[in-house]
mmCIF file of C-alpha atoms and ligand atoms in Angstrom:
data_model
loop_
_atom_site.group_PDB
_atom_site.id
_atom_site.type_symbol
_atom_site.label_atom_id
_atom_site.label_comp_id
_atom_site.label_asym_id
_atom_site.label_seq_id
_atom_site.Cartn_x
_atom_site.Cartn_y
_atom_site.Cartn_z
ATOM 1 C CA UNK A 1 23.065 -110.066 33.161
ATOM 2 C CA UNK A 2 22.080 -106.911 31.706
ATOM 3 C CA UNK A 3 20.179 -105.864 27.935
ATOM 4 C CA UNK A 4 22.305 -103.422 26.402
ATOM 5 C CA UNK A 5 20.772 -101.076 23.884
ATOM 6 C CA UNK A 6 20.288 -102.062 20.602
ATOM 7 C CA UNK A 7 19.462 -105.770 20.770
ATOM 8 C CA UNK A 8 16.211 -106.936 19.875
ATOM 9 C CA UNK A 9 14.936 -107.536 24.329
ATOM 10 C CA UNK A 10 16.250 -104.066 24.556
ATOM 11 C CA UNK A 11 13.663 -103.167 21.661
ATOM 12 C CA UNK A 12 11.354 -105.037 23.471
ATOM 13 C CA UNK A 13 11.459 -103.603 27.140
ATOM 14 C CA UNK A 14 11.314 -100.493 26.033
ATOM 15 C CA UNK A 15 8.049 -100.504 23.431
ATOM 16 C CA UNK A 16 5.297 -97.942 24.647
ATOM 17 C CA UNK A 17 8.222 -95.833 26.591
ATOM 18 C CA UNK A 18 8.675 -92.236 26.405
ATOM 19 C CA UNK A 19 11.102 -91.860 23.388
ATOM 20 C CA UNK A 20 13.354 -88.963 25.328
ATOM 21 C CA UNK A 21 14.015 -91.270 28.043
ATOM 22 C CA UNK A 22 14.894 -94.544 26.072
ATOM 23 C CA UNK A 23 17.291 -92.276 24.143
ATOM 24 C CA UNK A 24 19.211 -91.804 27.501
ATOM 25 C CA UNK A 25 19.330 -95.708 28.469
ATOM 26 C CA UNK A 26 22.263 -97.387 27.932
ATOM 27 C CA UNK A 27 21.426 -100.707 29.563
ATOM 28 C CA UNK A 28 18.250 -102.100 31.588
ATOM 29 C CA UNK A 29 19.919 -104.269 34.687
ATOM 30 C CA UNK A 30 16.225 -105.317 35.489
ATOM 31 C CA UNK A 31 13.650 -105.980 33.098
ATOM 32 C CA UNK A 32 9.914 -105.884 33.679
ATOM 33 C CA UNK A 33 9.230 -109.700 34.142
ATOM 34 C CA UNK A 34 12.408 -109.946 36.593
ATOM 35 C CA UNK A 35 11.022 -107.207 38.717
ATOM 36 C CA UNK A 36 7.770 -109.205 38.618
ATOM 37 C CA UNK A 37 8.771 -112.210 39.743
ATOM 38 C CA UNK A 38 11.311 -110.872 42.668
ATOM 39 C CA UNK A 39 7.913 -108.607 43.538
ATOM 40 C CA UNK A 40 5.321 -111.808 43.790
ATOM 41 C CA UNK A 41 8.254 -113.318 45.463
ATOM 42 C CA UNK A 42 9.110 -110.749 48.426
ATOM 43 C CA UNK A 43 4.925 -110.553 48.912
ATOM 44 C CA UNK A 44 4.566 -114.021 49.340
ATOM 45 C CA UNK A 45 7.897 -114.602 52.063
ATOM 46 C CA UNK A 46 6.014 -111.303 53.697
ATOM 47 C CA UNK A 47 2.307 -112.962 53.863
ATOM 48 C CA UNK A 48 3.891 -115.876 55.423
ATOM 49 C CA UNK A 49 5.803 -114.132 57.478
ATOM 50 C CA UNK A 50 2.921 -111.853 59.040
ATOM 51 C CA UNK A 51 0.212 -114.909 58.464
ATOM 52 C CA UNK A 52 -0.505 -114.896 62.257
ATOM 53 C CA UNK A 53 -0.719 -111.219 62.477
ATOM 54 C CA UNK A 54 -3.717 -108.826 62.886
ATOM 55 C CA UNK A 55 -2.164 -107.172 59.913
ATOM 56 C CA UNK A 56 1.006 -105.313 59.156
ATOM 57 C CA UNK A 57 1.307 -101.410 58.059
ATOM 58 C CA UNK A 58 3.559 -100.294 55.271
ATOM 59 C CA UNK A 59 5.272 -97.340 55.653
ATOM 60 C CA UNK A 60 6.934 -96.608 51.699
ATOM 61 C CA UNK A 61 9.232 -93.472 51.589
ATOM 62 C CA UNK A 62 8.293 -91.110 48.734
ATOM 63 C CA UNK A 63 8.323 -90.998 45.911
ATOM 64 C CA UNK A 64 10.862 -93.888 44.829
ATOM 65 C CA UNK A 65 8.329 -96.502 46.561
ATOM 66 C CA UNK A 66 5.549 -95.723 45.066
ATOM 67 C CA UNK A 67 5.432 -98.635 42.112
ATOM 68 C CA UNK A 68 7.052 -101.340 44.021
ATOM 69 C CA UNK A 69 4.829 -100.691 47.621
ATOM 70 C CA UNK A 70 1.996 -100.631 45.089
ATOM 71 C CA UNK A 71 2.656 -104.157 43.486
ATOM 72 C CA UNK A 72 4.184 -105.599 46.290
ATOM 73 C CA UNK A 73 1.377 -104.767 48.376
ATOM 74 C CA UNK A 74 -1.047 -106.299 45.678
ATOM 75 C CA UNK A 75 0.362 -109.635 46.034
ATOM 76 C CA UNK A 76 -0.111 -109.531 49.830
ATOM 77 C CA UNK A 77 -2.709 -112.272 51.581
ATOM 78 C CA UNK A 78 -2.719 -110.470 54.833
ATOM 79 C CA UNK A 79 -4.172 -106.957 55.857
ATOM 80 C CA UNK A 80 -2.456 -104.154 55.156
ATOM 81 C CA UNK A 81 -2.056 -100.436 55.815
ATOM 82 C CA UNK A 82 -0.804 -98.405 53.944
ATOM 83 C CA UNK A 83 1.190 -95.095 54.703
ATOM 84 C CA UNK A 84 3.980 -92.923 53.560
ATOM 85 C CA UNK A 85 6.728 -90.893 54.522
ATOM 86 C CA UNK A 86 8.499 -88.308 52.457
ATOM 87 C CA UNK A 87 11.943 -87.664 53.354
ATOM 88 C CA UNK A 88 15.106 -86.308 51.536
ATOM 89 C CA UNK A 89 18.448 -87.188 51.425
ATOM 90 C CA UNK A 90 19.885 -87.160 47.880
ATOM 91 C CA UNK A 91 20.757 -83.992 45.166
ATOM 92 C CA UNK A 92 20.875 -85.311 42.344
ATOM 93 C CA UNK A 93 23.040 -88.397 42.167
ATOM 94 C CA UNK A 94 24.984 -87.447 45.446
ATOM 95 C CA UNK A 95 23.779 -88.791 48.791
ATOM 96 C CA UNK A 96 23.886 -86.103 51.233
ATOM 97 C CA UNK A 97 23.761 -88.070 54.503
ATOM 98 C CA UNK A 98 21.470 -85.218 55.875
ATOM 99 C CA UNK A 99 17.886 -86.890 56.160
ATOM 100 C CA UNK A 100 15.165 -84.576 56.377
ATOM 101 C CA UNK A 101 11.436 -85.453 56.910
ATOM 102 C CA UNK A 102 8.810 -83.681 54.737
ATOM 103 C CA UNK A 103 5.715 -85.470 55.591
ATOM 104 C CA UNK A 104 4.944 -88.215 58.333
ATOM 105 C CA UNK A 105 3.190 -91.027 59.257
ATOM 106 C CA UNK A 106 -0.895 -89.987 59.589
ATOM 107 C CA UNK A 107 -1.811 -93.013 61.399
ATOM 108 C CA UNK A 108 -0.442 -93.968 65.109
ATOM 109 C CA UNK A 109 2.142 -96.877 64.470
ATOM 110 C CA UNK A 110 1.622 -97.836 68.413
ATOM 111 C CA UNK A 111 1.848 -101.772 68.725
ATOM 112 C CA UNK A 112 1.109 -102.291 64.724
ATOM 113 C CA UNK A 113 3.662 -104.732 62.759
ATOM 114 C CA UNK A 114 5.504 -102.148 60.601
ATOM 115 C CA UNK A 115 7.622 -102.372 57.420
ATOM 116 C CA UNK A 116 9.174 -99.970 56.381
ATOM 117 C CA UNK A 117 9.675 -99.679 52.488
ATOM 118 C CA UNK A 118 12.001 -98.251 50.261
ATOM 119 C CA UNK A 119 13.282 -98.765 46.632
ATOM 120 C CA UNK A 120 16.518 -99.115 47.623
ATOM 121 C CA UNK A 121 19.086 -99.017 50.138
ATOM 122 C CA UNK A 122 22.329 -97.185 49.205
ATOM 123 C CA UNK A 123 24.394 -95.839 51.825
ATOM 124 C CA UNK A 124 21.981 -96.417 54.238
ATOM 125 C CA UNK A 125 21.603 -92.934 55.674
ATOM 126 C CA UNK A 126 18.180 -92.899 55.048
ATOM 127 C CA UNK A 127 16.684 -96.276 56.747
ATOM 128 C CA UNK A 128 18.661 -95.372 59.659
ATOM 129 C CA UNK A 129 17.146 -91.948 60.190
ATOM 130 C CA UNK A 130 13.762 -93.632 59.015
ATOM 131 C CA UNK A 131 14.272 -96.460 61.209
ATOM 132 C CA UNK A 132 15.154 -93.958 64.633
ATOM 133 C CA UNK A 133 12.155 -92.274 63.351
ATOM 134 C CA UNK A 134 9.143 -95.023 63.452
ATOM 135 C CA UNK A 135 10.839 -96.802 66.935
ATOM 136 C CA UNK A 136 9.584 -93.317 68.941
ATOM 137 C CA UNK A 137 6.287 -94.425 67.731
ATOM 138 C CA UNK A 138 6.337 -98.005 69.452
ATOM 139 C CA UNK A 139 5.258 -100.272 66.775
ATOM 140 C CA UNK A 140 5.021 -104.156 68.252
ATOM 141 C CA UNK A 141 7.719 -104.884 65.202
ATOM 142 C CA UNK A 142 9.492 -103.118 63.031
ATOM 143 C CA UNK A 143 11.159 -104.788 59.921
ATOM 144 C CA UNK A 144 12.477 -102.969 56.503
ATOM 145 C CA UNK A 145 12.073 -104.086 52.962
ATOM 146 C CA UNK A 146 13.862 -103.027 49.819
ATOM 147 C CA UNK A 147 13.606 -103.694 46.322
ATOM 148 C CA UNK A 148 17.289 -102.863 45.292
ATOM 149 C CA UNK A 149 20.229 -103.572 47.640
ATOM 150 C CA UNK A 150 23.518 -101.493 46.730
ATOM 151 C CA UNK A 151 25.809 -103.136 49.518
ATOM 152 C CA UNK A 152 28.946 -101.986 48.378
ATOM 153 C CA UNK A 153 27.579 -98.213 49.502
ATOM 154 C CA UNK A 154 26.667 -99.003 52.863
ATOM 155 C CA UNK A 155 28.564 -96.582 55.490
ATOM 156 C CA UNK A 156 26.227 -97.723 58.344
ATOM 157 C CA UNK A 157 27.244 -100.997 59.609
ATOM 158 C CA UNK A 158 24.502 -101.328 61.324
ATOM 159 C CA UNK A 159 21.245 -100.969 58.784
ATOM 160 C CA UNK A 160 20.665 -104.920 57.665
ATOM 161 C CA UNK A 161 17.390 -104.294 55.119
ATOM 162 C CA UNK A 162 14.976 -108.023 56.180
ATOM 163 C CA UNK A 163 13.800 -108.443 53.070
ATOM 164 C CA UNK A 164 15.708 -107.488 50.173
ATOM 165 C CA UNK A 165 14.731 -108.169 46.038
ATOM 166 C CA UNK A 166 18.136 -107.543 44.537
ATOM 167 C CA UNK A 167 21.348 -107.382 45.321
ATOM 168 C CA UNK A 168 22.633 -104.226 43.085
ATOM 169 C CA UNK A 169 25.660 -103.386 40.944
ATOM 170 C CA UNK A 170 26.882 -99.887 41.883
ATOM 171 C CA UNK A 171 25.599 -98.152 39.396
ATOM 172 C CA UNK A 172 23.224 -95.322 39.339
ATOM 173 C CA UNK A 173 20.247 -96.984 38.269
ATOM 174 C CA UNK A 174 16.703 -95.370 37.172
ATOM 175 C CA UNK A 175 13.370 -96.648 36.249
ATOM 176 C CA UNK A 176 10.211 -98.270 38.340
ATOM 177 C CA UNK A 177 10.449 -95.808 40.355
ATOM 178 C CA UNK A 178 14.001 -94.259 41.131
ATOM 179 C CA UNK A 179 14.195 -91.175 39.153
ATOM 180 C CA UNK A 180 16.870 -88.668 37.933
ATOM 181 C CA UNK A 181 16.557 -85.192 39.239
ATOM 182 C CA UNK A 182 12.068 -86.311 39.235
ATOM 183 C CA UNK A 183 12.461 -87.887 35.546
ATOM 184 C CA UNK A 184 12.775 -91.745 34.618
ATOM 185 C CA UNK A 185 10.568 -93.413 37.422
ATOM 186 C CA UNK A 186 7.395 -93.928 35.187
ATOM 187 C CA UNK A 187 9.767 -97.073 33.404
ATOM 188 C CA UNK A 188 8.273 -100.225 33.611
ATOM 189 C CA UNK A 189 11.926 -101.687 33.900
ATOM 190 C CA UNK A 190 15.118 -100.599 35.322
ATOM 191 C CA UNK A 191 18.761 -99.616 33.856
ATOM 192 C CA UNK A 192 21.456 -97.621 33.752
ATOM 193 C CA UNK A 193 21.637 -93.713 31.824
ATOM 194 C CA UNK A 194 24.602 -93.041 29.494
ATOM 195 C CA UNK A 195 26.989 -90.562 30.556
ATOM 196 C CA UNK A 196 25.369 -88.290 28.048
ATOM 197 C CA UNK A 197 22.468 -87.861 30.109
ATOM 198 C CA UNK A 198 23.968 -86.813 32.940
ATOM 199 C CA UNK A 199 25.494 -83.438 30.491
HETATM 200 P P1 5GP B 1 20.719 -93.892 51.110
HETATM 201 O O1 5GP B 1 20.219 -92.967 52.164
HETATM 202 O O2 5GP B 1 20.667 -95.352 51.482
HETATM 203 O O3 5GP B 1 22.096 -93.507 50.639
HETATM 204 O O4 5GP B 1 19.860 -93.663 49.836
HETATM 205 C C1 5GP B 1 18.585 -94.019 49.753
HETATM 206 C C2 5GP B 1 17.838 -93.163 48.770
HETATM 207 O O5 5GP B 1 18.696 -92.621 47.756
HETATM 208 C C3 5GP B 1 16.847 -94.004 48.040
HETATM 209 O O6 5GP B 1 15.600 -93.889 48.643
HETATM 210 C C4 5GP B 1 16.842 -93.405 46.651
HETATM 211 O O7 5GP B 1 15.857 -92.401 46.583
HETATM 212 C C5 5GP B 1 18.175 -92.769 46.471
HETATM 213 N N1 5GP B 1 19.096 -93.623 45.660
HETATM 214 C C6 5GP B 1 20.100 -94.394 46.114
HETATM 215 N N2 5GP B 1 20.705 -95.052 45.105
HETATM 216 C C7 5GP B 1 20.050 -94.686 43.992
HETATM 217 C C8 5GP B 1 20.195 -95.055 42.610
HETATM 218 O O8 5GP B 1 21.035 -95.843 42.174
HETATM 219 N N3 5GP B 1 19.308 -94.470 41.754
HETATM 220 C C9 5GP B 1 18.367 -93.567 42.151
HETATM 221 N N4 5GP B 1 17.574 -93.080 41.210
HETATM 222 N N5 5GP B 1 18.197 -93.223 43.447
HETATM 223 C C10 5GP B 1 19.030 -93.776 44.342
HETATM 224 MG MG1 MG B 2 13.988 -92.741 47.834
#
């Protein structure tokens, strides 16, 4: 299911959106109350999950995270840390497969109940490097969460994301977070640019 542009939910979603990016959408893939409900969702399979816990410690990876960690962590019934890591792995629309970590953890992870966080999981270079990352710190657990699943990407067999929202199209997709080249995450919903965006 998808809104293409021009019908009246299209009109809709976008209401109170910055005109030069709804000019570039061709499609939204997930609207605002979709992304609501899968968020409310995921937090309450997580707060059961972690219900006996002390508490559990997000780690989100900037910037994509920042909306959904935000929400998600909102609807959470459990304690929670949060924390961030800023790593980089994509120019522009390419995944490079080179991870690099900007900024770390500032909290020790040792025997905490960690989750790592991401909007979405595409070729899965970067929750592996992530992953290898947080395990040197000895958390008790360590589980991974995304928002957007793009399984047909993955080139590491071995990254399974725990909890996962959606299961994606492969398409480039932009909104709630996920950006192109920094624009486009301030959407309240998620789609698809035309290929005259891209120019
Ligand atoms: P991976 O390392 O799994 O290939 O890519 C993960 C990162 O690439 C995500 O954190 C995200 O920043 C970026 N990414 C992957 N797919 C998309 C996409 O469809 N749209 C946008 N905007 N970013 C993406
Ligand atoms: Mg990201």
């Amino acid at each position: 299911m998808s809104v293409p542009e021009g019908t009246p939910e299209f009109a809709k979603e976008v209401a109170g959106c910055a005109p030069q990016y709804v000019q570039n959408i061709g499609k939204i893939l997930y609207t605002r109350a979709m992304i609501e409900e899968k968020v409310a969702e995921l937090g309450a399979t997580l707060s059961h999950e972690y219900k006996d816990k002390d508490g559990i410690v997000l780690v989100g990876l900037l910037k994509g995270v920042t909306p959904f960690m935000v929400d998600l962590a909102r609807t959470l019934s459990v304690p929670v840390q949060l924390e961030f890591m800023g790593v980089k792995s994509y120019d522009g629309t390419e995944s490079t497969g080179d991870v690099r970590i900007l900024y770390d953890v500032q909290t020790d992870l040792e025997g905490k109940n960690v989750i790592l966080i991401d909007d979405i999981c595409d070729t899965g270079h970067t929750l592996v490097a992530v992953k290898q990352r947080l395990i040197e710190k000895n958390p008790a657990s360590l589980r991974t969460c995304v928002l957007f699943d793009k399984k047909e990407r993955r080139v590491h067999d071995d990254v399974q994301c725990d909890f996962v929202g959606f299961d994606c199209p492969n398409e480039f997709i932009v909104g709630y977070g996920l950006d192109f080249d920094e624009e486009y995450r301030t959407l309240p919903f998620v789609g698809v640019l035309k290929p005259s965006a891209y120019r």
